Amino acid sequence: MPLLGPDEPAPFETVREHGRSPWVLLCDHASRRIPRSLSDLGLSEEARSSHIAWDIGARGVSLRLSEALDAPLVACGYSRLVIDANRPLGVASSIPAVSCEIPVPGNVGLTAEDEAERARAIFMPYHAEVERLLAMRTARKQPSVLLSMHSFTPELYGKQRPWHVGVLSGKDRRLAEVLLAELAKENDWTVGDNEPYRVSDVSDYAVPVHGEQAGRLAVLIELRQDLVATPVMEQAMADRWLPILERALPSLL
Ligand SMILES: [Zn+2]
């Protein structure tokens, strides 16, 4: 049975695909939507609204940055609990049976076909869209500098996280170093350098695959969720990043 009904939203959302900015925004965890065929994955409304299902505020900030920068944005249309767009296929956290100690009943006992259908319906078309957009820009000789936009919960396993924002990088530190130097001027922010997470080939997809392996500059940006909890806060966060990104750009091109 197909995962998505004919009346359900597409697996990705592309905004300003012809945007002129060198920045390209990706939002892997933009949505908490679960396909109807999965019966809410057996989760409570509380769990489905929480940070385990999506990156609260990340899509809102990304849309506002896309508009302010005239930058394209590709956002995934379904929850990371259905299939995580920022994990390689086949790793345990790709279709998590447990997320932050909360069991996900609808992800237990899946057949190989079930897993393949999640990839076919959501993961593959989302990343194919990112590839299409980036290839189109390359053909037009437009540079692409990737920002993979995420958000993190202010408290995890009873521990408060001090960072306001984080810049996560893998093997290629070039873009991270430039952004961190600009972020150091924001005196009221505690900035994480590879905090609260770091990028790796097993725990990430967009930065290693669309960035490093393709020779493109890329980082993953983490925003603390209590700072982007309302539309007004999303706008304020985008307004803070705009000059930072504009100052960083000349040394990147
Ligand atoms: Zn995320």
mmCIF file of N, CA and C and ligand atoms in Angstrom, residues 28-30 54-55 58 80 84 86-87 149-152 220-222, ligand 1:
data_model
loop_
_atom_site.group_PDB
_atom_site.id
_atom_site.type_symbol
_atom_site.label_atom_id
_atom_site.label_comp_id
_atom_site.label_asym_id
_atom_site.label_seq_id
_atom_site.Cartn_x
_atom_site.Cartn_y
_atom_site.Cartn_z
ATOM 1 N N ASP A 28 15.270 19.780 7.157
ATOM 2 C CA ASP A 28 14.953 18.349 7.173
ATOM 3 C C ASP A 28 13.795 18.015 8.126
ATOM 4 N N HIS A 29 13.726 18.753 9.222
ATOM 5 C CA HIS A 29 12.775 18.417 10.296
ATOM 6 C C HIS A 29 11.713 19.495 10.442
ATOM 7 N N ALA A 30 11.259 19.992 9.272
ATOM 8 C CA ALA A 30 10.336 21.133 9.245
ATOM 9 C C ALA A 30 8.934 20.775 9.717
ATOM 10 N N TRP A 54 9.547 16.873 15.393
ATOM 11 C CA TRP A 54 9.965 17.908 14.447
ATOM 12 C C TRP A 54 10.858 18.900 15.154
ATOM 13 N N ASP A 55 11.437 19.815 14.380
ATOM 14 C CA ASP A 55 12.269 20.876 14.932
ATOM 15 C C ASP A 55 11.421 22.143 15.040
ATOM 16 N N ALA A 58 12.023 25.738 13.309
ATOM 17 C CA ALA A 58 13.059 25.712 12.261
ATOM 18 C C ALA A 58 12.496 26.125 10.898
ATOM 19 N N ARG A 80 10.163 13.526 11.145
ATOM 20 C CA ARG A 80 11.367 12.702 11.243
ATOM 21 C C ARG A 80 11.061 11.328 11.834
ATOM 22 N N ASP A 84 13.725 9.718 8.978
ATOM 23 C CA ASP A 84 14.506 10.918 9.270
ATOM 24 C C ASP A 84 15.294 11.327 8.031
ATOM 25 N N ASN A 86 17.524 13.409 7.801
ATOM 26 C CA ASN A 86 18.929 13.706 8.092
ATOM 27 C C ASN A 86 19.671 12.492 8.653
ATOM 28 N N ARG A 87 19.280 11.305 8.228
ATOM 29 C CA ARG A 87 20.014 10.085 8.588
ATOM 30 C C ARG A 87 20.221 9.262 7.328
ATOM 31 N N MET A 149 19.014 23.816 8.437
ATOM 32 C CA MET A 149 18.424 24.523 9.584
ATOM 33 C C MET A 149 17.685 23.570 10.525
ATOM 34 N N HIS A 150 18.107 23.566 11.788
ATOM 35 C CA HIS A 150 17.509 22.680 12.797
ATOM 36 C C HIS A 150 17.243 23.462 14.085
ATOM 37 N N SER A 151 16.547 22.807 15.020
ATOM 38 C CA SER A 151 16.390 23.391 16.351
ATOM 39 C C SER A 151 16.505 22.281 17.383
ATOM 40 N N PHE A 152 16.866 22.685 18.604
ATOM 41 C CA PHE A 152 17.089 21.682 19.666
ATOM 42 C C PHE A 152 16.325 22.058 20.920
ATOM 43 N N LEU A 220 25.440 22.728 9.597
ATOM 44 C CA LEU A 220 24.135 22.538 10.209
ATOM 45 C C LEU A 220 24.007 23.581 11.312
ATOM 46 N N ILE A 221 22.927 24.358 11.254
ATOM 47 C CA ILE A 221 22.653 25.376 12.263
ATOM 48 C C ILE A 221 21.617 24.828 13.238
ATOM 49 N N GLU A 222 21.901 24.960 14.531
ATOM 50 C CA GLU A 222 20.940 24.556 15.575
ATOM 51 C C GLU A 222 20.462 25.797 16.323
HETATM 52 ZN ZN ZN B 1 16.740 18.635 13.311
#
